[in-house]
Structure formats: structure tokens, C-alpha cells
Amino acid sequence: SAVISQKPSRDICQRGTSLTIQCQVDSQVTMMFWYRQQPGQSLTLIATANQGSEATYESGFVIDKFPISRPNLTFSTLTVSNMSPEDSSIYLCSVEGSGSNTQYFGPGTRLTVL
Amino acid sequence: QQQVKQSPQSLIVQKGGISIINCAYENTAFDYFPWYQQFPGKGPALLIAIRPDVSEKKEGRFTISFNKSAKQFSLHIMDSQPGDSATYFCAASLGGRRALTFGSGTRLQVQP
């Protein structure tokens, strides 16, 4: 299994500002994913981030709003730009285990936008 | 379009009872079906997973039953305990795509 940490664990931000969320993994992984979990809801995939290539975004999510970096095989960042209260959610990164479909999730970043 | 439908939305079970959560999928190309357990304030944790060439998989008190023809799969928690109280998500993925499509979640409460 992989051990994943996220920073910050939670934050309260003002409308119109941006927040960058960091995801660190204890081993090298090819595929990393970013999900959003709105309050009391299920998880929705934002994008898939592979090292050395542009992130692939799901329908309804755009790079200008959620820019992603993947500088190496153990680290990724997700930025939530020009935030509005509708962006208040838990943002989770996940990685795929080596040689399997198993995905491991980080603890999440709880974002509140005022 | 929701590709994985989960029911019930919430479930209350007595300690020692059996908890059953059901999911149905639409995309026949899905080839990996995991179940995740999530406690408040935590990320989802993998419980058990199955592939469509197997009809049942058991790990401890947790069992997945899979019906390929009906495009349904379910999670059974035997001898449910208060510590099992959490939200459970079914999911599915395509082999080549890897990203997970999640069901809507079931909030399980096991009463002592």
C-alpha cells in the first residue's frame, strides 16, 4: 500500500482567492488522481495526473479553474483558483498501487470558501 | 450520467446482524469493482474488490457478490459491529482508464 499525505488538512478562504493543495506519496507512482467530495456527497474525479504529461480533466472541470502540477513521481499539486462558496468541498488525491487497479486515498483537504 | 447506482442511501443494523449494500452499473466495459469505507474526516479506505470473472469474494466479515448478467454487485457485512458504522462507497473502473466512478454512498449505522 501507499502512504499519502496532503497539505493543508483544512483551510478557510475568502471568495476570489486561490489555494494550492499538495499531495505527497511515500513511493514512486505513475498515476495520481484528484477527486472532489462535496459535503455529504460522493467522490467525483477532477483529473488524472501523470508525470511528464498534461493532466487529463473530466467533463465539467477545466485547467484554468483547477491547474495541476506533477513535477515528479511522488508529488502533485492541485490549485483551486478564483474560489467561490460552491468550491467548498473535500479535495482528495489518490494513487494507484504498483501492478494493480487498487487506489489509495490521502486524508483529504477540507476547504471552506466564505 | 450516473454510471454506478448505489442503494440504500442509509442503513441501520443491529449489532451482530448482516448489512447489505447494493450497486448496479451500466457500462459493461467496467472490469474492476472495489468497495471503500470512509469514516468522518478521513479519506476512503479500500475494503475489498472483485473482478467480473469471479461471482463472490470473501475477506473476513466482508463479502462481495457479483452478478455479471444483471450488472449488479453487493457488499455483505456479516456480524456487523458498531465500529463498522461509516459511509460505504461502491466504485467501478475501466482497465485502461483506471480512474474510479463512485456510487452515491451508503451511511451505515450499527446499533449496539
Short mmCIF file of N, CA, C and O in Angstrom, two decimals, chain A residues 31 33 35 37 40-43 45 48 58 90 92 96 100-108 110, chain B residues 31-32 36 38 41-44 46 51 89 93-100 102-105 107:
data_model
loop_
_atom_site.label_atom_id
_atom_site.label_comp_id
_atom_site.label_asym_id
_atom_site.label_seq_id
_atom_site.Cartn_x
_atom_site.Cartn_y
_atom_site.Cartn_z
N MET A 31 0.42 6.92 -11.79
CA MET A 31 -0.86 7.62 -11.93
C MET A 31 -1.30 8.22 -10.60
O MET A 31 -1.33 7.54 -9.58
N PHE A 33 -4.52 10.81 -9.03
CA PHE A 33 -5.84 11.31 -9.34
C PHE A 33 -6.25 12.35 -8.31
O PHE A 33 -5.89 12.25 -7.14
N TYR A 35 -9.76 14.06 -6.71
CA TYR A 35 -11.20 13.93 -6.61
C TYR A 35 -11.76 15.08 -5.76
O TYR A 35 -11.06 15.63 -4.90
N GLN A 37 -15.08 15.88 -3.18
CA GLN A 37 -16.21 15.31 -2.44
C GLN A 37 -16.96 16.46 -1.79
O GLN A 37 -16.50 17.01 -0.77
N GLY A 40 -21.35 15.74 2.25
CA GLY A 40 -22.34 14.67 2.28
C GLY A 40 -22.54 13.95 0.97
O GLY A 40 -23.50 13.19 0.83
N GLN A 41 -21.64 14.16 0.03
CA GLN A 41 -21.81 13.58 -1.31
C GLN A 41 -20.74 12.54 -1.61
O GLN A 41 -19.86 12.27 -0.79
N SER A 42 -20.82 12.00 -2.80
CA SER A 42 -19.86 11.01 -3.25
C SER A 42 -18.62 11.70 -3.82
O SER A 42 -18.52 12.93 -3.82
N LEU A 43 -17.71 10.92 -4.32
CA LEU A 43 -16.48 11.44 -4.90
C LEU A 43 -16.63 11.59 -6.40
O LEU A 43 -17.13 10.68 -7.08
N LEU A 45 -14.35 12.57 -9.87
CA LEU A 45 -13.00 12.74 -10.40
C LEU A 45 -12.86 14.11 -11.05
O LEU A 45 -13.67 14.49 -11.89
N THR A 48 -6.85 13.36 -13.94
CA THR A 48 -5.80 12.36 -13.80
C THR A 48 -4.48 13.03 -14.13
O THR A 48 -4.36 13.72 -15.15
N GLU A 58 -11.77 15.84 -16.38
CA GLU A 58 -13.09 15.28 -16.62
C GLU A 58 -14.05 16.39 -17.07
O GLU A 58 -13.78 17.58 -16.87
N ILE A 90 -14.29 18.69 0.08
CA ILE A 90 -13.08 17.98 0.44
C ILE A 90 -12.40 17.58 -0.85
O ILE A 90 -13.04 17.02 -1.75
N LEU A 92 -9.43 15.34 -2.51
CA LEU A 92 -8.66 14.14 -2.21
C LEU A 92 -7.75 13.78 -3.37
O LEU A 92 -8.18 13.82 -4.52
N GLU A 96 -2.50 4.99 -7.66
CA GLU A 96 -2.74 3.59 -7.99
C GLU A 96 -1.56 2.76 -7.50
O GLU A 96 -0.41 3.13 -7.73
N SER A 100 -1.43 -2.99 -9.91
CA SER A 100 -2.82 -3.34 -9.61
C SER A 100 -3.72 -2.16 -9.91
O SER A 100 -3.25 -1.07 -10.20
N ASN A 101 -5.03 -2.41 -9.86
CA ASN A 101 -6.00 -1.33 -10.01
C ASN A 101 -6.30 -0.64 -8.69
O ASN A 101 -7.05 0.32 -8.65
N THR A 102 -5.71 -1.14 -7.61
CA THR A 102 -6.05 -0.61 -6.29
C THR A 102 -5.65 0.84 -6.17
O THR A 102 -4.53 1.22 -6.48
N GLN A 103 -6.61 1.65 -5.70
CA GLN A 103 -6.32 3.05 -5.46
C GLN A 103 -6.31 3.34 -3.98
O GLN A 103 -7.20 2.89 -3.24
N TYR A 104 -5.31 4.11 -3.57
CA TYR A 104 -5.18 4.53 -2.18
C TYR A 104 -5.40 6.03 -2.11
O TYR A 104 -4.89 6.77 -2.95
N PHE A 105 -6.16 6.43 -1.08
CA PHE A 105 -6.53 7.82 -0.96
C PHE A 105 -5.78 8.51 0.18
O PHE A 105 -5.48 7.90 1.21
N GLY A 106 -5.52 9.79 -0.05
CA GLY A 106 -5.00 10.62 1.02
C GLY A 106 -6.11 10.99 1.99
O GLY A 106 -7.28 10.68 1.76
N PRO A 107 -5.76 11.70 3.06
CA PRO A 107 -6.75 12.05 4.08
C PRO A 107 -7.69 13.17 3.66
O PRO A 107 -8.71 13.40 4.30
N GLY A 108 -7.34 13.86 2.58
CA GLY A 108 -8.22 14.92 2.09
C GLY A 108 -7.87 16.29 2.64
O GLY A 108 -7.23 16.43 3.69
N ARG A 110 -9.97 19.71 3.53
CA ARG A 110 -11.32 20.27 3.69
C ARG A 110 -11.25 21.77 3.47
O ARG A 110 -10.63 22.48 4.24
N ASP B 31 -14.29 -3.32 -15.41
CA ASP B 31 -13.69 -4.62 -15.13
C ASP B 31 -13.05 -4.69 -13.75
O ASP B 31 -12.28 -5.62 -13.46
N TYR B 32 -13.37 -3.73 -12.89
CA TYR B 32 -12.81 -3.74 -11.54
C TYR B 32 -13.80 -3.04 -10.64
O TYR B 32 -14.25 -1.93 -10.95
N TYR B 36 -15.22 0.87 -0.82
CA TYR B 36 -14.44 1.71 0.08
C TYR B 36 -15.27 2.02 1.33
O TYR B 36 -16.49 2.16 1.28
N GLN B 38 -15.43 4.83 4.48
CA GLN B 38 -14.96 6.16 4.85
C GLN B 38 -15.54 6.57 6.19
O GLN B 38 -16.76 6.59 6.37
N GLY B 41 -14.07 12.67 8.35
CA GLY B 41 -12.78 13.34 8.43
C GLY B 41 -11.62 12.55 7.86
O GLY B 41 -10.47 12.99 7.96
N LYS B 42 -11.90 11.40 7.27
CA LYS B 42 -10.85 10.56 6.71
C LYS B 42 -11.07 10.34 5.22
O LYS B 42 -12.17 10.50 4.71
N GLY B 43 -9.98 9.93 4.55
CA GLY B 43 -10.13 9.55 3.16
C GLY B 43 -10.69 8.13 3.06
O GLY B 43 -10.62 7.36 4.01
N PRO B 44 -11.27 7.78 1.92
CA PRO B 44 -11.80 6.42 1.74
C PRO B 44 -10.68 5.39 1.83
O PRO B 44 -9.57 5.61 1.35
N LEU B 46 -9.78 1.27 1.05
CA LEU B 46 -10.23 0.09 0.31
C LEU B 46 -10.57 -1.04 1.28
O LEU B 46 -9.79 -1.39 2.15
N ARG B 51 -13.27 -8.72 -9.52
CA ARG B 51 -13.28 -8.60 -10.97
C ARG B 51 -14.43 -9.43 -11.52
O ARG B 51 -14.87 -10.38 -10.89
N PHE B 89 -18.83 3.19 -0.03
CA PHE B 89 -18.96 3.54 -1.43
C PHE B 89 -18.59 2.35 -2.30
O PHE B 89 -17.54 1.73 -2.10
N SER B 93 -14.22 0.71 -12.35
CA SER B 93 -13.25 1.34 -13.24
C SER B 93 -13.03 0.50 -14.49
O SER B 93 -13.32 -0.70 -14.51
N LEU B 94 -12.55 1.18 -15.51
CA LEU B 94 -12.15 0.54 -16.75
C LEU B 94 -10.67 0.22 -16.67
O LEU B 94 -9.90 1.04 -16.19
N GLY B 95 -10.30 -0.95 -17.14
CA GLY B 95 -8.91 -1.37 -17.01
C GLY B 95 -7.91 -0.38 -17.54
O GLY B 95 -6.91 -0.09 -16.92
N GLY B 96 -8.19 0.17 -18.70
CA GLY B 96 -7.22 1.07 -19.30
C GLY B 96 -7.26 2.45 -18.73
O GLY B 96 -6.27 3.17 -18.75
N ARG B 97 -8.40 2.87 -18.20
CA ARG B 97 -8.58 4.24 -17.77
C ARG B 97 -8.19 4.43 -16.31
O ARG B 97 -7.72 5.48 -15.93
N ARG B 98 -8.43 3.42 -15.51
CA ARG B 98 -8.03 3.36 -14.12
C ARG B 98 -8.83 4.24 -13.15
O ARG B 98 -9.00 3.88 -12.01
N ALA B 99 -9.24 5.43 -13.56
CA ALA B 99 -9.96 6.30 -12.63
C ALA B 99 -11.28 5.65 -12.20
O ALA B 99 -11.91 4.92 -12.96
N LEU B 100 -11.67 5.91 -10.97
CA LEU B 100 -12.85 5.27 -10.39
C LEU B 100 -14.11 6.12 -10.56
O LEU B 100 -14.07 7.33 -10.41
N PHE B 102 -17.64 6.42 -8.73
CA PHE B 102 -18.18 6.05 -7.43
C PHE B 102 -19.70 6.04 -7.42
O PHE B 102 -20.35 6.82 -8.14
N GLY B 103 -20.27 5.15 -6.60
CA GLY B 103 -21.68 5.23 -6.28
C GLY B 103 -21.92 6.38 -5.32
O GLY B 103 -20.98 7.05 -4.87
N SER B 104 -23.18 6.60 -4.98
CA SER B 104 -23.57 7.76 -4.18
C SER B 104 -23.30 7.59 -2.69
O SER B 104 -23.37 8.57 -1.94
N GLY B 105 -22.98 6.38 -2.24
CA GLY B 105 -22.64 6.16 -0.85
C GLY B 105 -23.80 5.67 0.00
O GLY B 105 -24.97 5.98 -0.28
N ARG B 107 -24.72 5.36 4.16
CA ARG B 107 -24.32 5.63 5.53
C ARG B 107 -24.86 4.51 6.41
O ARG B 107 -26.08 4.35 6.56
#
